[in-house]
Amino acid sequence: MTVVVLVADVPHPGVLPDLVATTPIDGTAAVALYRAALADTVRAVADSGGDLLVNYPAPDDAPVDDPERRLRALVAEALEDRDADPRFEVRAGSSFTAHVGNAVTHLLRDEDVTSAAALRPDVPLVDRTLIDEAAMKLRRSPVVLAPAEGGRIAYAGFAEPIDFTGAYTPPAVETTVDRAGDAGHEADFVEQVPTIRSASGVATTVATVRARDRAGLRVPTDTIDAIEDLGLRVTERDGEPTIESRRRPDEESR
């Protein structure tokens, strides 16, 4: 069974800075979108065969008070209709790479788990099928990755530790495979999944979620609600897909 480490932040203004800087999505909308994605990602892990471990920021490193309490409340709300008992641990290190490396290495070496994975709560299209497929592949391959847009990583699973120093240096998917090779490990992949961290990723997420909803297929429920509430659409501009917010003026002034 894979322990899935969700490296989570409390939803707050500034939680998705690149998204706000490169799209019409403002800080308030980014908070709502991140909160929705967090809930959907938590449920995806809980519904899979993995164990959820929420890795929360230390109080001194968080932009809000009592991050553990706030994240516990959000996770409990997301899982209120499920029989799940997630773990919560404060994260160690000064960077995302360090957070992942410390958590995964501790689980593999000190807790002797079979495999451990790192996931951010900004990939609402990650579902239980992908998580379980990755867990199956981890029985044969020491490293399994789900790539994301722009060379990012959506999911990273490990059955053996690697040297995580700089592993998430862009393009993270290449760098992590290189680190695996340096440790003598082969790497495998599951399907690519977009994040909501970038303009291209959020455009893919919005278009895919809306299309799946229109087709009557399963969608991340909180994310589709947020997309509709925020009036997010993908349109064409200068031949390129562009995210657009079609909130009514009275909604924007609230």
PDB file of C-alpha atoms in Angstrom:
ATOM      1  CA  MET A   1       0.000   0.000   0.000  1.00  0.00           C
ATOM      2  CA  THR A   2       1.365   3.403  -0.983  1.00  0.00           C
ATOM      3  CA  VAL A   3       1.413   6.270   1.490  1.00  0.00           C
ATOM      4  CA  VAL A   4       0.445   9.370  -0.494  1.00  0.00           C
ATOM      5  CA  VAL A   5       1.941  12.543   0.949  1.00  0.00           C
ATOM      6  CA  LEU A   6      -0.241  15.540   0.129  1.00  0.00           C
ATOM      7  CA  VAL A   7       2.021  18.594   0.411  1.00  0.00           C
ATOM      8  CA  ALA A   8      -0.737  21.078   1.178  1.00  0.00           C
ATOM      9  CA  ASP A   9      -0.984  24.774   1.929  1.00  0.00           C
ATOM     10  CA  VAL A  10      -3.909  26.507   3.562  1.00  0.00           C
ATOM     11  CA  PRO A  11      -5.865  28.319   0.816  1.00  0.00           C
ATOM     12  CA  HIS A  12      -4.795  31.969   1.032  1.00  0.00           C
ATOM     13  CA  PRO A  13      -4.150  34.940  -1.262  1.00  0.00           C
ATOM     14  CA  GLY A  14      -0.864  34.166  -2.972  1.00  0.00           C
ATOM     15  CA  VAL A  15      -1.327  30.382  -2.953  1.00  0.00           C
ATOM     16  CA  LEU A  16      -1.128  30.236  -6.782  1.00  0.00           C
ATOM     17  CA  PRO A  17       1.070  33.233  -7.677  1.00  0.00           C
ATOM     18  CA  ASP A  18       1.998  32.175 -11.225  1.00  0.00           C
ATOM     19  CA  LEU A  19      -1.651  31.604 -12.088  1.00  0.00           C
ATOM     20  CA  VAL A  20      -2.669  35.057 -10.863  1.00  0.00           C
ATOM     21  CA  ALA A  21       0.273  36.688 -12.640  1.00  0.00           C
ATOM     22  CA  THR A  22      -0.437  35.112 -16.027  1.00  0.00           C
ATOM     23  CA  THR A  23      -4.247  34.813 -16.251  1.00  0.00           C
ATOM     24  CA  PRO A  24      -7.364  36.914 -15.536  1.00  0.00           C
ATOM     25  CA  ILE A  25      -7.885  34.795 -12.396  1.00  0.00           C
ATOM     26  CA  ASP A  26      -7.410  37.100  -9.402  1.00  0.00           C
ATOM     27  CA  GLY A  27      -6.219  36.194  -5.917  1.00  0.00           C
ATOM     28  CA  THR A  28      -9.710  35.628  -4.533  1.00  0.00           C
ATOM     29  CA  ALA A  29     -10.676  33.335  -7.403  1.00  0.00           C
ATOM     30  CA  ALA A  30      -7.372  31.470  -7.088  1.00  0.00           C
ATOM     31  CA  VAL A  31      -8.128  30.773  -3.421  1.00  0.00           C
ATOM     32  CA  ALA A  32     -11.547  29.357  -4.332  1.00  0.00           C
ATOM     33  CA  LEU A  33     -10.081  27.214  -7.105  1.00  0.00           C
ATOM     34  CA  TYR A  34      -7.264  25.906  -4.897  1.00  0.00           C
ATOM     35  CA  ARG A  35      -9.675  25.091  -2.086  1.00  0.00           C
ATOM     36  CA  ALA A  36     -11.875  23.122  -4.491  1.00  0.00           C
ATOM     37  CA  ALA A  37      -8.903  21.258  -5.955  1.00  0.00           C
ATOM     38  CA  LEU A  38      -7.678  20.451  -2.442  1.00  0.00           C
ATOM     39  CA  ALA A  39     -11.009  18.839  -1.553  1.00  0.00           C
ATOM     40  CA  ASP A  40     -11.134  16.822  -4.773  1.00  0.00           C
ATOM     41  CA  THR A  41      -7.527  15.659  -4.448  1.00  0.00           C
ATOM     42  CA  VAL A  42      -8.096  14.587  -0.838  1.00  0.00           C
ATOM     43  CA  ARG A  43     -11.114  12.544  -1.911  1.00  0.00           C
ATOM     44  CA  ALA A  44      -9.202  10.937  -4.792  1.00  0.00           C
ATOM     45  CA  VAL A  45      -6.529   9.680  -2.407  1.00  0.00           C
ATOM     46  CA  ALA A  46      -9.079   8.560   0.183  1.00  0.00           C
ATOM     47  CA  ASP A  47     -11.002   6.605  -2.467  1.00  0.00           C
ATOM     48  CA  SER A  48      -7.846   4.892  -3.726  1.00  0.00           C
ATOM     49  CA  GLY A  49      -5.984   2.013  -2.149  1.00  0.00           C
ATOM     50  CA  GLY A  50      -3.404   4.402  -0.705  1.00  0.00           C
ATOM     51  CA  ASP A  51      -3.062   5.958   2.733  1.00  0.00           C
ATOM     52  CA  LEU A  52      -3.365   9.752   2.940  1.00  0.00           C
ATOM     53  CA  LEU A  53      -0.738  11.727   4.843  1.00  0.00           C
ATOM     54  CA  VAL A  54      -1.282  15.495   4.846  1.00  0.00           C
ATOM     55  CA  ASN A  55       2.020  17.357   5.045  1.00  0.00           C
ATOM     56  CA  TYR A  56       1.218  20.811   6.431  1.00  0.00           C
ATOM     57  CA  PRO A  57       3.465  23.875   6.904  1.00  0.00           C
ATOM     58  CA  ALA A  58       4.977  24.757  10.253  1.00  0.00           C
ATOM     59  CA  PRO A  59       3.282  27.767  11.894  1.00  0.00           C
ATOM     60  CA  ASP A  60       6.348  29.957  11.365  1.00  0.00           C
ATOM     61  CA  ASP A  61       6.352  29.140   7.642  1.00  0.00           C
ATOM     62  CA  ALA A  62       2.636  29.639   7.008  1.00  0.00           C
ATOM     63  CA  PRO A  63       0.964  32.897   5.918  1.00  0.00           C
ATOM     64  CA  VAL A  64      -2.021  32.126   8.175  1.00  0.00           C
ATOM     65  CA  ASP A  65      -2.432  31.219  11.826  1.00  0.00           C
ATOM     66  CA  ASP A  66      -2.677  27.578  12.920  1.00  0.00           C
ATOM     67  CA  PRO A  67      -2.252  25.880   9.527  1.00  0.00           C
ATOM     68  CA  GLU A  68      -2.697  22.390  10.984  1.00  0.00           C
ATOM     69  CA  ARG A  69      -6.106  23.202  12.457  1.00  0.00           C
ATOM     70  CA  ARG A  70      -7.256  24.900   9.257  1.00  0.00           C
ATOM     71  CA  LEU A  71      -6.156  22.025   7.025  1.00  0.00           C
ATOM     72  CA  ARG A  72      -7.646  19.437   9.371  1.00  0.00           C
ATOM     73  CA  ALA A  73     -10.977  21.250   9.083  1.00  0.00           C
ATOM     74  CA  LEU A  74     -10.816  21.397   5.271  1.00  0.00           C
ATOM     75  CA  VAL A  75      -9.858  17.725   4.993  1.00  0.00           C
ATOM     76  CA  ALA A  76     -12.585  16.683   7.440  1.00  0.00           C
ATOM     77  CA  GLU A  77     -15.137  18.626   5.405  1.00  0.00           C
ATOM     78  CA  ALA A  78     -13.992  16.952   2.182  1.00  0.00           C
ATOM     79  CA  LEU A  79     -14.173  13.489   3.752  1.00  0.00           C
ATOM     80  CA  GLU A  80     -17.324  13.912   5.829  1.00  0.00           C
ATOM     81  CA  ASP A  81     -19.157  11.131   3.967  1.00  0.00           C
ATOM     82  CA  ARG A  82     -16.181   8.743   3.862  1.00  0.00           C
ATOM     83  CA  ASP A  83     -14.685   6.365   6.392  1.00  0.00           C
ATOM     84  CA  ALA A  84     -11.140   7.711   6.220  1.00  0.00           C
ATOM     85  CA  ASP A  85      -8.504   8.436   8.847  1.00  0.00           C
ATOM     86  CA  PRO A  86      -5.771  10.572   7.267  1.00  0.00           C
ATOM     87  CA  ARG A  87      -2.514  11.288   9.053  1.00  0.00           C
ATOM     88  CA  PHE A  88      -1.188  14.813   9.549  1.00  0.00           C
ATOM     89  CA  GLU A  89       2.492  15.671   9.898  1.00  0.00           C
ATOM     90  CA  VAL A  90       4.314  18.982   9.864  1.00  0.00           C
ATOM     91  CA  ARG A  91       6.633  19.243   6.903  1.00  0.00           C
ATOM     92  CA  ALA A  92      10.382  19.652   7.155  1.00  0.00           C
ATOM     93  CA  GLY A  93      12.659  21.673   4.912  1.00  0.00           C
ATOM     94  CA  SER A  94      12.727  25.081   3.279  1.00  0.00           C
ATOM     95  CA  SER A  95      11.600  24.170  -0.254  1.00  0.00           C
ATOM     96  CA  PHE A  96       9.069  21.945  -1.975  1.00  0.00           C
ATOM     97  CA  THR A  97      11.864  19.581  -3.010  1.00  0.00           C
ATOM     98  CA  ALA A  98      12.990  19.325   0.612  1.00  0.00           C
ATOM     99  CA  HIS A  99       9.425  18.756   1.806  1.00  0.00           C
ATOM    100  CA  VAL A 100       9.011  15.851  -0.608  1.00  0.00           C
ATOM    101  CA  GLY A 101      12.470  14.419  -0.038  1.00  0.00           C
ATOM    102  CA  ASN A 102      12.246  14.484   3.747  1.00  0.00           C
ATOM    103  CA  ALA A 103       8.752  12.981   3.858  1.00  0.00           C
ATOM    104  CA  VAL A 104       9.355  10.234   1.298  1.00  0.00           C
ATOM    105  CA  THR A 105      12.774   9.261   2.655  1.00  0.00           C
ATOM    106  CA  HIS A 106      11.431   9.105   6.223  1.00  0.00           C
ATOM    107  CA  LEU A 107       8.551   6.855   5.176  1.00  0.00           C
ATOM    108  CA  LEU A 108      10.735   4.480   3.159  1.00  0.00           C
ATOM    109  CA  ARG A 109      13.673   4.248   5.544  1.00  0.00           C
ATOM    110  CA  ASP A 110      12.237   4.855   9.010  1.00  0.00           C
ATOM    111  CA  GLU A 111       8.678   3.575   8.718  1.00  0.00           C
ATOM    112  CA  ASP A 112       9.575   0.802   6.274  1.00  0.00           C
ATOM    113  CA  VAL A 113       6.575   1.410   4.021  1.00  0.00           C
ATOM    114  CA  THR A 114       6.486  -0.402   0.693  1.00  0.00           C
ATOM    115  CA  SER A 115       6.149   2.790  -1.327  1.00  0.00           C
ATOM    116  CA  ALA A 116       5.519   6.498  -0.829  1.00  0.00           C
ATOM    117  CA  ALA A 117       4.292   9.174  -3.199  1.00  0.00           C
ATOM    118  CA  ALA A 118       4.175  12.966  -3.286  1.00  0.00           C
ATOM    119  CA  LEU A 119       1.187  14.889  -4.564  1.00  0.00           C
ATOM    120  CA  ARG A 120       0.210  18.550  -4.558  1.00  0.00           C
ATOM    121  CA  PRO A 121      -3.444  19.491  -3.998  1.00  0.00           C
ATOM    122  CA  ASP A 122      -3.588  21.422  -7.268  1.00  0.00           C
ATOM    123  CA  VAL A 123      -4.242  18.509  -9.636  1.00  0.00           C
ATOM    124  CA  PRO A 124      -8.010  17.989  -9.380  1.00  0.00           C
ATOM    125  CA  LEU A 125      -8.046  15.625 -12.371  1.00  0.00           C
ATOM    126  CA  VAL A 126      -5.965  13.088 -10.456  1.00  0.00           C
ATOM    127  CA  ASP A 127      -8.323  10.255  -9.590  1.00  0.00           C
ATOM    128  CA  ARG A 128      -8.242   6.964  -7.738  1.00  0.00           C
ATOM    129  CA  THR A 129      -7.557   5.057 -10.956  1.00  0.00           C
ATOM    130  CA  LEU A 130      -4.314   6.935 -11.587  1.00  0.00           C
ATOM    131  CA  ILE A 131      -3.205   6.587  -7.962  1.00  0.00           C
ATOM    132  CA  ASP A 132      -3.918   2.850  -7.941  1.00  0.00           C
ATOM    133  CA  GLU A 133      -2.260   2.342 -11.335  1.00  0.00           C
ATOM    134  CA  ALA A 134       0.853   4.103 -10.052  1.00  0.00           C
ATOM    135  CA  ALA A 135       0.835   1.903  -6.935  1.00  0.00           C
ATOM    136  CA  MET A 136       0.724  -1.219  -9.114  1.00  0.00           C
ATOM    137  CA  LYS A 137       3.627   0.037 -11.218  1.00  0.00           C
ATOM    138  CA  LEU A 138       5.631   0.760  -8.064  1.00  0.00           C
ATOM    139  CA  ARG A 139       5.710  -2.990  -7.440  1.00  0.00           C
ATOM    140  CA  ARG A 140       7.918  -3.312 -10.528  1.00  0.00           C
ATOM    141  CA  SER A 141       9.582   0.100 -10.893  1.00  0.00           C
ATOM    142  CA  PRO A 142      11.288   2.029  -8.083  1.00  0.00           C
ATOM    143  CA  VAL A 143      10.091   5.407  -9.427  1.00  0.00           C
ATOM    144  CA  VAL A 144       6.741   6.187 -11.080  1.00  0.00           C
ATOM    145  CA  LEU A 145       5.778   9.670 -12.276  1.00  0.00           C
ATOM    146  CA  ALA A 146       2.690  11.390 -13.616  1.00  0.00           C
ATOM    147  CA  PRO A 147       4.012  14.317 -15.657  1.00  0.00           C
ATOM    148  CA  ALA A 148       2.196  17.626 -15.908  1.00  0.00           C
ATOM    149  CA  GLU A 149       2.360  20.592 -18.255  1.00  0.00           C
ATOM    150  CA  GLY A 150       5.672  22.319 -18.882  1.00  0.00           C
ATOM    151  CA  GLY A 151       7.782  19.471 -17.531  1.00  0.00           C
ATOM    152  CA  ARG A 152       6.176  19.661 -14.102  1.00  0.00           C
ATOM    153  CA  ILE A 153       5.291  16.624 -11.986  1.00  0.00           C
ATOM    154  CA  ALA A 154       1.739  15.949 -10.857  1.00  0.00           C
ATOM    155  CA  TYR A 155       2.470  12.745  -8.920  1.00  0.00           C
ATOM    156  CA  ALA A 156       5.773  11.167  -7.928  1.00  0.00           C
ATOM    157  CA  GLY A 157       5.904   7.678  -6.421  1.00  0.00           C
ATOM    158  CA  PHE A 158       8.927   5.924  -4.958  1.00  0.00           C
ATOM    159  CA  ALA A 159       9.603   2.372  -3.814  1.00  0.00           C
ATOM    160  CA  GLU A 160      13.263   3.230  -3.216  1.00  0.00           C
ATOM    161  CA  PRO A 161      14.809   6.494  -1.994  1.00  0.00           C
ATOM    162  CA  ILE A 162      16.770   8.774  -4.303  1.00  0.00           C
ATOM    163  CA  ASP A 163      18.903  11.854  -3.776  1.00  0.00           C
ATOM    164  CA  PHE A 164      16.208  14.523  -3.866  1.00  0.00           C
ATOM    165  CA  THR A 165      18.658  17.420  -4.056  1.00  0.00           C
ATOM    166  CA  GLY A 166      17.314  19.631  -6.828  1.00  0.00           C
ATOM    167  CA  ALA A 167      14.966  16.866  -8.004  1.00  0.00           C
ATOM    168  CA  TYR A 168      12.175  19.330  -8.755  1.00  0.00           C
ATOM    169  CA  THR A 169      14.416  21.736 -10.660  1.00  0.00           C
ATOM    170  CA  PRO A 170      12.640  22.491 -13.972  1.00  0.00           C
ATOM    171  CA  PRO A 171      11.967  20.467 -15.987  1.00  0.00           C
ATOM    172  CA  ALA A 172      11.176  18.435 -12.877  1.00  0.00           C
ATOM    173  CA  VAL A 173      10.114  15.308 -14.728  1.00  0.00           C
ATOM    174  CA  GLU A 174      13.514  15.046 -16.446  1.00  0.00           C
ATOM    175  CA  THR A 175      15.481  15.964 -13.353  1.00  0.00           C
ATOM    176  CA  THR A 176      13.726  13.389 -11.191  1.00  0.00           C
ATOM    177  CA  VAL A 177      14.312  10.657 -13.771  1.00  0.00           C
ATOM    178  CA  ASP A 178      17.985  11.667 -13.809  1.00  0.00           C
ATOM    179  CA  ARG A 179      18.112  11.394 -10.002  1.00  0.00           C
ATOM    180  CA  ALA A 180      16.518   7.954 -10.238  1.00  0.00           C
ATOM    181  CA  GLY A 181      19.124   6.905 -12.793  1.00  0.00           C
ATOM    182  CA  ASP A 182      21.924   8.219 -10.581  1.00  0.00           C
ATOM    183  CA  ALA A 183      20.637   5.878  -7.848  1.00  0.00           C
ATOM    184  CA  GLY A 184      20.514   2.951 -10.269  1.00  0.00           C
ATOM    185  CA  HIS A 185      16.721   2.935 -10.497  1.00  0.00           C
ATOM    186  CA  GLU A 186      14.443   2.652 -13.504  1.00  0.00           C
ATOM    187  CA  ALA A 187      11.472   4.992 -13.852  1.00  0.00           C
ATOM    188  CA  ASP A 188       8.005   4.414 -15.241  1.00  0.00           C
ATOM    189  CA  PHE A 189       5.081   6.700 -16.017  1.00  0.00           C
ATOM    190  CA  VAL A 190       1.339   6.984 -15.717  1.00  0.00           C
ATOM    191  CA  GLU A 191      -0.767   9.399 -17.735  1.00  0.00           C
ATOM    192  CA  GLN A 192      -0.090  13.134 -17.802  1.00  0.00           C
ATOM    193  CA  VAL A 193      -2.343  15.266 -15.603  1.00  0.00           C
ATOM    194  CA  PRO A 194      -2.541  19.089 -15.674  1.00  0.00           C
ATOM    195  CA  THR A 195      -2.089  21.241 -12.602  1.00  0.00           C
ATOM    196  CA  ILE A 196      -3.840  24.533 -11.892  1.00  0.00           C
ATOM    197  CA  ARG A 197      -0.510  26.243 -11.195  1.00  0.00           C
ATOM    198  CA  SER A 198       0.006  27.603 -14.708  1.00  0.00           C
ATOM    199  CA  ALA A 199      -2.022  29.271 -17.443  1.00  0.00           C
ATOM    200  CA  SER A 200      -1.745  26.252 -19.750  1.00  0.00           C
ATOM    201  CA  GLY A 201      -2.508  23.831 -16.934  1.00  0.00           C
ATOM    202  CA  VAL A 202      -5.604  25.635 -15.718  1.00  0.00           C
ATOM    203  CA  ALA A 203      -6.871  25.994 -19.301  1.00  0.00           C
ATOM    204  CA  THR A 204      -6.517  22.246 -19.829  1.00  0.00           C
ATOM    205  CA  THR A 205      -8.152  21.535 -16.473  1.00  0.00           C
ATOM    206  CA  VAL A 206     -11.106  23.854 -17.069  1.00  0.00           C
ATOM    207  CA  ALA A 207     -11.747  22.627 -20.619  1.00  0.00           C
ATOM    208  CA  THR A 208     -11.431  18.964 -19.634  1.00  0.00           C
ATOM    209  CA  VAL A 209     -13.643  19.227 -16.560  1.00  0.00           C
ATOM    210  CA  ARG A 210     -16.328  21.144 -18.464  1.00  0.00           C
ATOM    211  CA  ALA A 211     -16.203  18.673 -21.368  1.00  0.00           C
ATOM    212  CA  ARG A 212     -16.418  15.647 -19.078  1.00  0.00           C
ATOM    213  CA  ASP A 213     -19.332  17.224 -17.235  1.00  0.00           C
ATOM    214  CA  ARG A 214     -21.127  17.906 -20.513  1.00  0.00           C
ATOM    215  CA  ALA A 215     -20.532  14.289 -21.568  1.00  0.00           C
ATOM    216  CA  GLY A 216     -22.044  13.021 -18.316  1.00  0.00           C
ATOM    217  CA  LEU A 217     -18.749  11.547 -17.084  1.00  0.00           C
ATOM    218  CA  ARG A 218     -17.287  11.648 -13.594  1.00  0.00           C
ATOM    219  CA  VAL A 219     -15.722  15.002 -12.681  1.00  0.00           C
ATOM    220  CA  PRO A 220     -14.053  16.481  -9.584  1.00  0.00           C
ATOM    221  CA  THR A 221     -17.176  17.839  -7.926  1.00  0.00           C
ATOM    222  CA  ASP A 222     -15.817  20.812  -6.008  1.00  0.00           C
ATOM    223  CA  THR A 223     -13.716  21.894  -8.976  1.00  0.00           C
ATOM    224  CA  ILE A 224     -16.612  21.893 -11.433  1.00  0.00           C
ATOM    225  CA  ASP A 225     -18.631  23.925  -8.922  1.00  0.00           C
ATOM    226  CA  ALA A 226     -15.779  26.430  -8.582  1.00  0.00           C
ATOM    227  CA  ILE A 227     -15.365  26.651 -12.353  1.00  0.00           C
ATOM    228  CA  GLU A 228     -19.051  27.445 -12.749  1.00  0.00           C
ATOM    229  CA  ASP A 229     -19.145  29.873  -9.810  1.00  0.00           C
ATOM    230  CA  LEU A 230     -16.123  31.740 -11.176  1.00  0.00           C
ATOM    231  CA  GLY A 231     -17.395  31.663 -14.755  1.00  0.00           C
ATOM    232  CA  LEU A 232     -14.177  30.132 -16.063  1.00  0.00           C
ATOM    233  CA  ARG A 233     -14.076  29.290 -19.759  1.00  0.00           C
ATOM    234  CA  VAL A 234     -11.401  28.576 -22.336  1.00  0.00           C
ATOM    235  CA  THR A 235     -11.560  30.740 -25.458  1.00  0.00           C
ATOM    236  CA  GLU A 236      -9.322  31.256 -28.469  1.00  0.00           C
ATOM    237  CA  ARG A 237      -7.171  34.352 -28.678  1.00  0.00           C
ATOM    238  CA  ASP A 238      -4.617  34.843 -31.445  1.00  0.00           C
ATOM    239  CA  GLY A 239      -4.906  31.160 -32.241  1.00  0.00           C
ATOM    240  CA  GLU A 240      -4.113  30.059 -28.689  1.00  0.00           C
ATOM    241  CA  PRO A 241      -6.404  28.709 -25.943  1.00  0.00           C
ATOM    242  CA  THR A 242      -6.870  31.333 -23.249  1.00  0.00           C
ATOM    243  CA  ILE A 243      -8.587  31.143 -19.872  1.00  0.00           C
ATOM    244  CA  GLU A 244     -11.346  33.667 -19.378  1.00  0.00           C
ATOM    245  CA  SER A 245     -13.557  34.584 -16.426  1.00  0.00           C
ATOM    246  CA  ARG A 246     -17.129  35.441 -17.295  1.00  0.00           C
ATOM    247  CA  ARG A 247     -18.348  36.424 -13.878  1.00  0.00           C
ATOM    248  CA  ARG A 248     -21.129  38.942 -13.966  1.00  0.00           C
ATOM    249  CA  PRO A 249     -20.214  42.476 -12.803  1.00  0.00           C
ATOM    250  CA  ASP A 250     -22.354  42.133  -9.670  1.00  0.00           C
ATOM    251  CA  GLU A 251     -20.408  38.987  -8.723  1.00  0.00           C
ATOM    252  CA  GLU A 252     -17.041  40.653  -9.295  1.00  0.00           C
ATOM    253  CA  SER A 253     -17.914  43.489  -6.937  1.00  0.00           C
ATOM    254  CA  ARG A 254     -18.763  41.253  -3.993  1.00  0.00           C
TER     255      ARG A 254
END
